[in-house]
Coordinates of C-alpha atoms in Angstrom, one line a residue:
G1098 CA 7.7 37.4 -7.2
C1099 CA 10.9 36.0 -6.8
H1100 CA 11.5 34.8 -3.5
C1101 CA 14.3 35.4 -2.5
G1102 CA 17.2 34.7 0.4
D1103 CA 16.4 33.6 3.8
S1104 CA 12.9 34.0 5.6
P1105 CA 12.8 34.3 8.7
E1106 CA 11.0 31.6 11.1
P1107 CA 7.2 31.4 11.5
G1108 CA 5.7 32.2 14.7
G1109 CA 5.7 30.1 17.7
D1110 CA 4.2 26.6 17.3
S1111 CA 0.4 27.0 17.4
T1112 CA -1.2 24.0 18.3
G1113 CA -3.4 22.4 14.9
A1114 CA -6.8 21.9 14.6
L1115 CA -8.7 21.2 11.5
A1116 CA -7.4 23.1 8.6
P1117 CA -10.7 25.1 8.1
V1118 CA -10.4 25.6 12.3
E1119 CA -6.1 26.2 12.3
L1120 CA -5.4 30.0 12.3
S1121 CA -1.3 29.0 11.6
A1122 CA 1.7 31.5 11.7
P1123 CA 1.8 33.5 8.8
E1124 CA 4.1 32.2 5.7
P1125 CA 8.0 33.8 5.6
T1126 CA 8.2 36.7 3.4
S1127 CA 9.8 37.7 0.9
H1128 CA 12.5 40.1 1.4
T1129 CA 10.6 43.0 -0.1
P1130 CA 10.3 46.7 1.4
S1131 CA 6.4 45.7 2.1
P1132 CA 5.1 42.8 3.0
R1133 CA 1.4 41.1 3.0
A1134 CA 2.6 38.5 6.2
L1135 CA 4.8 39.6 9.1
V1136 CA 6.1 37.6 12.5
I1137 CA 7.2 40.0 15.4
H1138 CA 9.0 38.7 18.1
H1139 CA 9.8 42.6 19.8
R1140 CA 7.9 45.5 19.4
S1141 CA 10.8 47.5 18.4
E1142 CA 10.5 45.2 15.4
L1143 CA 6.8 47.8 14.1
D1144 CA 8.3 50.9 15.1
D1145 CA 10.0 51.2 10.9
A1146 CA 8.2 48.3 9.3
D1147 CA 5.7 49.5 6.3
L1148 CA 2.7 47.8 7.8
S1149 CA 0.7 49.1 3.9
A1150 CA 0.3 45.9 1.7
L1151 CA 0.5 43.7 5.6
E1152 CA -2.6 40.3 5.1
R1153 CA -0.9 38.6 8.5
L1154 CA 0.8 39.4 11.2
D1155 CA 1.7 37.0 14.0
L1156 CA 2.8 39.1 16.9
A1157 CA 5.4 36.2 18.4
L1158 CA 5.3 37.7 21.9
A1159 CA 4.4 34.5 24.0
E1160 CA 8.1 33.3 25.8
S1161 CA 7.0 30.0 23.8
D1162 CA 7.5 31.5 20.7
R1163 CA 11.4 32.9 21.4
L1164 CA 12.9 29.3 22.2
G1165 CA 15.9 29.3 20.4
R1166 CA 16.1 32.9 20.1
L1167 CA 16.5 34.0 23.5
T1168 CA 20.1 35.6 23.8
E1169 CA 18.9 37.6 21.0
I1170 CA 15.8 39.1 22.3
D1171 CA 15.2 41.4 25.4
A1172 CA 12.3 39.6 26.9
A1173 CA 11.8 42.0 29.8
T1174 CA 10.9 45.2 26.5
A1175 CA 9.3 42.1 24.3
C1176 CA 6.3 43.2 25.1
T1177 CA 6.2 46.5 27.6
G1178 CA 4.7 49.6 25.8
I1179 CA 3.2 48.5 22.9
D1180 CA 0.4 50.5 21.6
L1181 CA -1.8 48.8 17.9
S1182 CA -3.9 52.5 18.6
Q1183 CA -2.2 52.7 14.4
L1184 CA -2.4 49.5 13.3
S1185 CA -5.5 49.6 11.4
T1186 CA -4.6 52.9 9.3
R1187 CA -0.7 51.6 9.3
A1188 CA -3.0 47.9 7.8
P1189 CA -5.4 48.5 6.6
R1190 CA -5.8 45.1 4.5
L1191 CA -4.4 42.8 8.2
A1192 CA -7.0 40.1 8.1
S1193 CA -5.5 37.8 9.7
L1194 CA -4.0 38.5 13.4
R1195 CA -2.2 36.4 16.2
V1196 CA -1.3 37.8 19.6
S1197 CA 0.6 35.3 21.9
G1198 CA 1.9 36.4 25.1
C1199 CA 1.4 39.8 25.5
A1200 CA -1.7 41.5 26.5
D1201 CA -1.2 44.8 26.5
A1202 CA -1.0 44.3 22.2
I1203 CA -4.7 43.6 23.4
A1204 CA -5.3 46.3 25.0
S1205 CA -4.3 48.8 22.7
L1206 CA -5.8 46.9 19.7
P1207 CA -8.4 48.9 17.4
P1208 CA -11.0 47.9 15.6
L1209 CA -9.4 46.4 12.6
P1210 CA -12.2 46.5 9.7
A1211 CA -10.6 43.9 7.2
L1212 CA -9.7 41.3 10.9
T1213 CA -11.5 38.2 9.0
Q1214 CA -8.8 36.2 12.1
L1215 CA -8.1 35.9 14.7
E1216 CA -5.8 34.1 17.3
L1217 CA -5.1 34.7 20.7
D1218 CA -2.2 32.5 22.8
E1219 CA -0.9 32.2 26.8
I1220 CA -3.9 35.5 26.8
T1221 CA -6.0 36.4 30.0
V1222 CA -9.3 36.2 28.5
D1223 CA -11.0 38.6 30.8
A1224 CA -14.1 42.0 30.8
S1225 CA -11.8 44.1 28.2
V1226 CA -10.5 41.2 25.8
V1227 CA -14.1 40.7 25.5
A1228 CA -14.4 44.7 24.5
R1229 CA -11.8 44.5 22.0
L1230 CA -13.5 41.4 20.4
V1231 CA -17.3 42.5 20.4
G1232 CA -15.3 45.6 18.2
M1233 CA -14.1 42.6 15.4
V1234 CA -17.7 42.5 13.8
G1235 CA -15.8 41.0 10.3
L1236 CA -14.1 37.9 12.8
E1237 CA -14.8 34.9 10.9
R1238 CA -12.2 32.3 12.8
L1239 CA -11.5 32.8 16.0
A1240 CA -8.8 30.3 17.8
L1241 CA -8.4 30.9 21.5
V1242 CA -4.7 28.9 22.6
R1243 CA -3.7 28.0 26.3
T1244 CA -5.8 31.0 28.1
P1245 CA -7.5 31.8 31.3
A1246 CA -10.7 33.1 31.5
T1247 CA -11.7 35.2 35.4
E1248 CA -14.3 34.4 37.3
E1249 CA -17.6 35.0 36.4
L1250 CA -17.0 36.3 32.9
A1251 CA -19.4 37.4 30.5
L1252 CA -19.8 36.0 26.6
E1253 CA -22.6 36.7 26.2
P1254 CA -21.2 40.1 24.0
L1255 CA -19.7 38.2 21.8
A1256 CA -22.9 37.2 19.9
S1257 CA -22.9 40.2 18.3
L1258 CA -20.3 38.4 16.5
H1259 CA -21.2 35.9 13.2
I1260 CA -18.0 33.1 14.2
R1261 CA -18.1 30.7 11.8
E1262 CA -14.8 29.0 12.9
L1263 CA -13.8 28.6 16.8
A1264 CA -10.8 26.6 17.6
L1265 CA -11.0 25.9 22.2
V1266 CA -6.9 24.6 22.6
E1267 CA -5.0 23.6 26.0
L1268 CA -7.3 25.3 28.0
E1269 CA -8.3 24.9 31.3
R1270 CA -10.6 22.5 33.5
E1271 CA -14.0 23.2 32.8
S1272 CA -12.9 26.7 31.4
L1273 CA -15.9 28.9 30.9
L1274 CA -14.7 29.5 27.7
A1275 CA -16.3 26.8 26.9
G1276 CA -20.2 28.7 26.2
L1277 CA -18.4 30.0 23.2
L1278 CA -19.4 27.3 21.4
A1279 CA -23.0 27.3 22.1
L1280 CA -23.1 30.9 20.9
W1281 CA -23.4 31.7 18.0
P1282 CA -25.1 28.0 17.0
N1283 CA -26.9 29.9 13.6
T1284 CA -23.2 30.1 12.0
L1285 CA -20.5 28.5 13.7
R1286 CA -19.7 26.1 11.1
A1287 CA -16.9 24.2 12.1
A1288 CA -15.2 23.5 16.1
S1289 CA -11.7 22.3 17.8
L1290 CA -11.5 21.0 21.4
V1291 CA -7.6 20.0 21.5
G1292 CA -6.6 19.3 25.0
P1293 CA -7.7 17.2 28.6
W1294 CA -10.0 21.0 28.8
A1295 CA -12.3 19.3 28.5
G1296 CA -14.8 17.0 28.8
H1297 CA -18.5 16.2 29.2
D1298 CA -19.4 20.0 29.9
A1299 CA -17.8 21.1 26.8
M1300 CA -19.8 18.1 24.3
T1301 CA -23.2 19.6 26.3
R1302 CA -21.9 23.0 24.9
V1303 CA -21.1 21.9 21.5
S1304 CA -24.6 19.9 21.1
K1305 CA -26.0 23.6 20.8
A1306 CA -24.4 24.7 17.8
A1307 CA -27.0 23.8 15.3
A1308 CA -25.0 24.2 12.0
L1309 CA -21.7 22.6 13.4
E1310 CA -20.1 21.2 9.5
R1311 CA -17.2 20.1 11.3
L1312 CA -16.0 19.0 14.2
E1313 CA -12.6 17.6 15.6
L1314 CA -11.3 16.3 19.3
R1315 CA -8.1 16.1 19.8
D1316 CA -6.8 14.6 23.1
T1317 CA -9.5 15.9 25.2
R1318 CA -11.1 13.4 27.6
V1319 CA -14.0 13.2 25.3
G1320 CA -15.1 9.6 25.3
N1321 CA -18.4 7.4 24.3
F1322 CA -20.6 8.4 26.9
S1323 CA -20.0 12.0 25.9
L1324 CA -20.2 11.4 21.9
N1325 CA -23.8 10.9 22.2
Q1326 CA -24.1 14.5 22.5
I1327 CA -23.3 14.9 18.7
K1328 CA -26.4 13.5 17.7
P1329 CA -28.6 16.3 17.3
L1330 CA -25.9 18.0 14.9
T1331 CA -27.7 17.1 11.2
R1332 CA -25.0 18.9 9.4
L1333 CA -22.1 17.2 10.6
H1334 CA -20.5 16.3 7.6
E1335 CA -16.6 16.3 8.5
L1336 CA -15.3 14.4 12.3
A1337 CA -11.3 14.2 13.2
W1338 CA -11.0 12.5 15.9
A1339 CA -7.1 11.8 18.5
G1340 CA -6.8 10.0 21.3
D1341 CA -7.3 7.1 23.6
T1342 CA -10.3 7.6 24.8
F1343 CA -12.4 6.3 21.7
N1344 CA -12.6 2.5 20.8
D1345 CA -15.0 0.0 18.5
N1346 CA -17.1 1.2 19.4
S1347 CA -17.5 5.1 18.8
P1348 CA -17.9 4.9 14.9
L1349 CA -21.7 3.6 16.4
Y1350 CA -22.1 7.6 17.8
F1351 CA -22.4 9.1 14.5
R1352 CA -23.6 6.4 12.3
D1353 CA -26.8 8.1 11.5
L1354 CA -25.1 12.1 11.0
P1355 CA -24.3 12.4 6.9
V1356 CA -20.4 12.3 8.3
T1357 CA -18.4 12.1 4.7
S1358 CA -14.8 12.7 6.1
F1359 CA -13.9 11.1 9.5
S1360 CA -10.3 10.6 10.4
C1361 CA -9.0 9.0 13.6
A1362 CA -5.6 8.9 15.5
C1363 CA -6.8 5.9 17.7
P1364 CA -4.3 3.6 19.5
H1365 CA -7.5 1.8 20.5
F1366 CA -9.6 1.2 17.2
G1367 CA -8.3 -2.1 15.4
D1368 CA -10.4 -4.2 12.9
G1369 CA -13.9 -3.8 15.8
A1370 CA -14.1 -0.3 14.9
L1371 CA -13.3 -0.3 11.2
H1372 CA -16.3 -3.5 11.2
T1373 CA -18.6 -0.9 13.4
L1374 CA -18.3 1.9 11.3
R1375 CA -19.3 -0.4 8.6
H1376 CA -23.2 1.3 10.0
C1377 CA -21.7 4.8 8.7
E1378 CA -22.2 4.4 4.8
S1379 CA -21.8 8.2 4.1
V1380 CA -18.8 8.0 4.9
E1381 CA -15.8 8.9 1.8
R1382 CA -12.7 9.8 2.8
L1383 CA -11.8 8.0 5.7
E1384 CA -8.0 8.6 7.6
L1385 CA -6.2 5.9 10.1
E1386 CA -3.7 6.9 12.2
R1387 CA -1.9 5.1 15.6
T1388 CA -4.6 2.3 15.0
Q1389 CA -4.3 -1.5 15.1
I1390 CA -6.3 -2.6 12.3
T1391 CA -4.8 -5.5 10.2
G1392 CA -4.8 -5.8 6.7
L1393 CA -7.6 -8.5 7.1
G1394 CA -9.8 -6.4 8.6
L1395 CA -10.1 -3.7 5.6
A1396 CA -12.3 -6.2 4.3
A1397 CA -15.7 -4.7 6.0
L1398 CA -14.6 -1.7 4.6
A1399 CA -16.3 -3.2 1.7
R1400 CA -19.7 -2.0 3.0
L1401 CA -18.8 1.2 2.9
P1402 CA -21.0 2.2 -0.6
E1403 CA -19.4 5.9 -0.4
L1404 CA -16.0 5.6 0.5
A1405 CA -13.5 6.8 -3.3
E1406 CA -9.9 8.2 -0.6
L1407 CA -8.2 5.7 2.0
V1408 CA -5.4 7.5 4.0
L1409 CA -4.0 4.3 6.6
N1410 CA -0.6 5.8 8.7
D1411 CA 1.4 3.8 10.1
R1412 CA 0.1 1.0 8.3
D1413 CA 1.0 -2.2 6.8
L1414 CA -1.3 -3.8 4.7
G1415 CA 0.5 -6.3 2.9
E1416 CA -0.8 -8.6 0.3
A1417 CA -4.3 -8.8 1.6
G1418 CA -4.9 -5.2 1.9
F1419 CA -4.9 -5.2 -1.2
A1420 CA -6.9 -7.6 -1.6
A1421 CA -10.1 -6.6 0.8
L1422 CA -9.3 -2.5 -0.9
T1423 CA -10.1 -4.8 -4.5
Q1424 CA -14.1 -5.5 -3.1
V1425 CA -13.9 -0.9 -2.1
A1426 CA -15.5 -0.1 -5.4
R1427 CA -15.5 3.7 -5.4
L1428 CA -11.7 3.4 -3.8
R1429 CA -9.3 6.3 -6.0
R1430 CA -8.0 8.0 -3.7
L1431 CA -4.9 6.1 -1.8
E1432 CA -2.4 7.1 0.6
L1433 CA -0.1 4.3 2.7
S1434 CA 2.7 5.4 4.9
G1435 CA 4.7 3.6 8.1
H1436 CA 7.0 0.3 7.6
A1437 CA 6.6 -1.7 4.7
E1438 CA 7.1 -5.5 5.0
D1439 CA 6.9 -5.9 1.5
P1440 CA 8.1 -3.4 -0.8
R1441 CA 7.0 -5.3 -3.9
M1442 CA 3.9 -3.9 -2.9
T1443 CA 2.4 -7.3 -3.9
G1444 CA -1.5 -6.6 -4.8
L1445 CA -1.6 -3.0 -5.2
G1446 CA -2.1 -3.1 -9.4
A1447 CA -4.8 -5.1 -8.3
L1448 CA -6.8 -1.8 -7.3
A1449 CA -6.7 -1.2 -10.9
G1450 CA -9.2 2.1 -10.5
L1451 CA -6.8 4.4 -8.4
E1452 CA -6.5 7.6 -9.5
Q1453 CA -4.1 8.8 -6.7
L1454 CA -1.6 7.3 -5.1
R1455 CA 0.6 8.4 -2.1
L1456 CA 3.6 6.0 -0.7
G1457 CA 5.5 7.0 1.7
Y1458 CA 7.4 3.5 2.8
P1459 CA 11.4 4.8 2.9
E1460 CA 12.1 0.9 2.0
L1461 CA 10.1 0.6 -1.2
D1462 CA 12.1 0.8 -4.2
D1463 CA 12.7 -0.6 -8.0
R1464 CA 10.6 -3.6 -7.7
A1465 CA 7.5 -1.8 -6.3
M1466 CA 7.3 -0.5 -9.9
V1467 CA 5.8 -3.7 -11.5
E1468 CA 2.3 -3.2 -9.7
I1469 CA 2.6 0.4 -10.1
G1470 CA 3.2 0.1 -13.3
K1471 CA -0.8 -1.1 -14.1
L1472 CA -2.3 1.3 -12.3
Q1473 CA -3.0 3.0 -16.1
H1474 CA -5.6 4.9 -14.5
L1475 CA -3.5 7.4 -12.0
R1476 CA -3.3 10.7 -12.9
E1477 CA -1.7 12.2 -9.0
L1478 CA 1.7 9.6 -8.1
D1479 CA 4.4 10.8 -5.0
L1480 CA 6.4 8.2 -3.8
G1481 CA 8.3 11.2 -2.5
G1482 CA 11.4 9.7 0.6
S1483 CA 11.2 6.1 -1.1
A1484 CA 14.5 4.0 -2.3
L1485 CA 13.2 5.1 -6.0
S1486 CA 15.7 5.3 -8.7
D1487 CA 15.8 5.8 -11.9
V1488 CA 15.8 2.4 -13.1
G1489 CA 12.5 2.7 -11.7
L1490 CA 11.5 5.1 -13.7
A1491 CA 10.9 3.6 -16.9
P1492 CA 7.3 1.6 -15.9
L1493 CA 6.2 5.1 -15.4
A1494 CA 6.7 5.4 -19.3
T1495 CA 3.6 3.9 -19.9
L1496 CA 0.6 5.8 -17.0
T1497 CA 0.4 8.7 -19.8
G1498 CA -2.0 10.4 -18.1
I1499 CA 0.0 11.2 -14.5
E1500 CA -0.8 14.7 -14.4
V1501 CA 1.1 15.2 -10.7
L1502 CA 3.9 13.4 -9.8
G1503 CA 6.6 13.6 -6.7
L1504 CA 10.1 12.1 -6.7
S1505 CA 10.9 14.4 -3.8
R1506 CA 14.2 13.2 -2.3
T1507 CA 15.0 9.8 -4.1
R1508 CA 17.3 8.3 -5.7
V1509 CA 16.9 9.2 -9.7
T1510 CA 19.1 11.5 -10.9
N1511 CA 19.1 12.8 -14.7
R1512 CA 19.1 9.9 -16.7
G1513 CA 15.5 8.7 -15.3
L1514 CA 14.3 11.7 -16.3
A1515 CA 14.5 10.2 -20.5
H1516 CA 11.5 7.8 -19.4
L1517 CA 9.4 11.2 -18.0
A1518 CA 9.4 12.5 -21.9
A1519 CA 6.0 10.1 -22.3
L1520 CA 4.2 12.1 -19.9
T1521 CA 2.7 15.0 -21.4
K1522 CA -0.1 15.9 -19.0
L1523 CA 2.0 16.8 -16.5
R1524 CA 1.0 19.7 -14.7
Q1525 CA 3.3 19.3 -11.6
L1526 CA 6.7 17.6 -10.9
E1527 CA 8.9 17.7 -7.1
L1528 CA 11.8 16.8 -8.0
D1529 CA 13.6 18.7 -5.0
H1530 CA 16.5 17.0 -3.2
T1531 CA 17.0 14.5 -6.2
D1532 CA 21.0 14.6 -7.9
V1533 CA 19.4 16.4 -11.0
V1534 CA 21.2 17.7 -13.1
D1535 CA 21.1 20.5 -15.9
A1536 CA 21.3 17.1 -19.0
G1537 CA 18.2 16.4 -16.5
V1538 CA 16.0 19.6 -17.0
H1539 CA 16.5 19.4 -20.4
H1540 CA 14.4 16.0 -20.9
L1541 CA 11.9 18.2 -19.4
V1542 CA 11.5 20.8 -22.4
G1543 CA 8.4 18.3 -23.9
L1544 CA 6.7 18.7 -20.9
Q1545 CA 5.1 21.7 -22.1
E1546 CA 2.2 21.5 -19.5
L1547 CA 4.3 21.6 -16.4
T1548 CA 2.7 24.9 -14.2
R1549 CA 5.2 24.2 -11.3
L1550 CA 8.5 22.9 -10.5
R1551 CA 10.8 22.2 -8.3
L1552 CA 14.3 21.9 -8.3
D1553 CA 15.3 23.0 -5.0
H1554 CA 18.4 21.0 -2.9
T1555 CA 19.5 19.7 -6.6
L1556 CA 22.5 20.1 -9.0
V1557 CA 21.0 22.3 -11.7
T1558 CA 23.4 25.6 -12.5
D1559 CA 22.4 28.4 -14.5
A1560 CA 23.8 25.8 -17.5
A1561 CA 19.5 24.8 -17.3
V1562 CA 17.6 28.4 -17.8
E1563 CA 17.0 28.6 -21.0
D1564 CA 15.6 24.8 -20.8
L1565 CA 13.6 26.0 -17.8
L1566 CA 12.1 29.4 -19.6
A1567 CA 10.9 26.8 -22.5
L1568 CA 8.3 26.0 -21.0
R1569 CA 5.7 28.2 -21.5
K1570 CA 2.4 27.6 -19.3
L1571 CA 5.4 27.7 -16.0
T1572 CA 4.1 29.6 -13.1
Y1573 CA 5.4 28.5 -10.2
L1574 CA 9.4 26.9 -10.1
D1575 CA 11.7 26.1 -7.2
V1576 CA 15.3 26.4 -7.5
R1577 CA 16.0 27.4 -3.5
G1578 CA 19.5 25.6 -2.7
T1579 CA 21.1 25.1 -5.7
V1580 CA 23.5 26.3 -8.5
V1581 CA 21.7 28.9 -9.9
T1582 CA 23.1 32.6 -9.4
A1583 CA 21.6 36.5 -9.1
E1584 CA 22.5 36.4 -12.8
G1585 CA 19.7 33.2 -13.9
A1586 CA 17.5 34.2 -11.3
A1587 CA 16.9 37.5 -12.7
R1588 CA 16.8 35.7 -15.9
L1589 CA 14.5 33.1 -14.8
S1590 CA 11.8 35.8 -13.3
S1591 CA 11.5 37.3 -16.5
A1592 CA 9.6 34.5 -18.1
P1593 CA 6.1 36.6 -18.8
T1594 CA 4.4 33.0 -17.1
L1595 CA 5.7 32.8 -13.5
A1596 CA 4.0 34.0 -11.1
E1597 CA 6.2 33.3 -8.3
L1598 CA 9.8 31.8 -8.5
A1599 CA 11.6 30.7 -5.0
W1600 CA 14.9 31.0 -5.2
G1601 CA 18.4 31.8 -3.2
E1602 CA 20.1 30.4 0.3
D1603 CA 17.7 28.3 2.7
T1604 CA 17.9 24.8 4.5
P1605 CA 17.4 21.7 3.4

């Protein structure tokens, strides 16, 4: 369908968690009579809305959700008198619900048979809330964000649910809600603990979640002593840490677990932590951010026989780092960002086995393409946000295996796109926020495997429509913020394969 015109702002700033756990705000909706996703900031907005096709609803009624819109919304009546008793009838497909700052909404909530995902934000959890949750028999994903709990709250009735993913975010210190972590030992697969509320007591509850596969600890009070509690979790394969309570010895606590993915945004992680990681031989994916590691320290990663994916944010590896990575035998995906002292990326070309590469260095320019051009096995390349220009695209012509290419926010113009003609396997191409014009689109006509194309915030006009229609496999096209008119958009929408067209005004 055509996503035309302005989209509503998403709901409140829900605190995130691991991707499988986080209950994000609904995607912006298009202006259709019956949306699939809806964000509500005042109860009156629900009165006449057609909810028959609604799948995701965000009742963003907390004051924190109204920031920037305080003058538009009557805060005194935003929640007062809200009645959701007919929601199951009005929204029979509702699968995801977020409610913030409105206890009345929960009080009137009926059982929702299709609901699988629920987030409560800034709502006190009491016996009545527990009773409402018990009625959500299909619920699988639950997030509680800044939710106080009443004293002596009985959580046991919730054991009848089959929760698979649980996020507990910024709760009160030693919250009773930590008891939820031990309530579903046979079904809970993912847990996210965010904020200093979580300490040793919370980790003792985590140790009872025998089926747990994914665990996130972000900005908690959990340190090495409490990490002993993860040792019984023999199914744990994804671990994400963030905060200054972790140090070079912390990886020792999961060395006997089958962890395949480990990420840490840890200021006290240094080369010693990489040395410790050598004991964690099952790790296949490693992501590090805000650490003190050096390029030389990466030599320790050669001891990880399964390591295939490495993400290093805010780090400059230098030539020594690339040399160390040549010894990581199975490395196939590399993602780097931050500040690069050497925009030439000297040594990168020696990583001959790379298949996926993302470089988030603003300083990176055409000189780096000499090294990148040596990576003949690349299937995915993202250089978005760099200083790459038309000159730098020439070496790409030899990388004929590329299927996904990101050139967003670069200095590429239509002249440089002529070099892409040889990339006949290209399926996805991002050219948004560049100076590409209609003549550049003409260079893409031969790329008949393209299924997704971003041209938003470029200079293309209706003159490019016929060339775009010549891309016979295109399923997604974004031309927001261009000079394409309503007539041009209508013409594009007629393409038989195009499932989604994004068009209209949009904030860059």
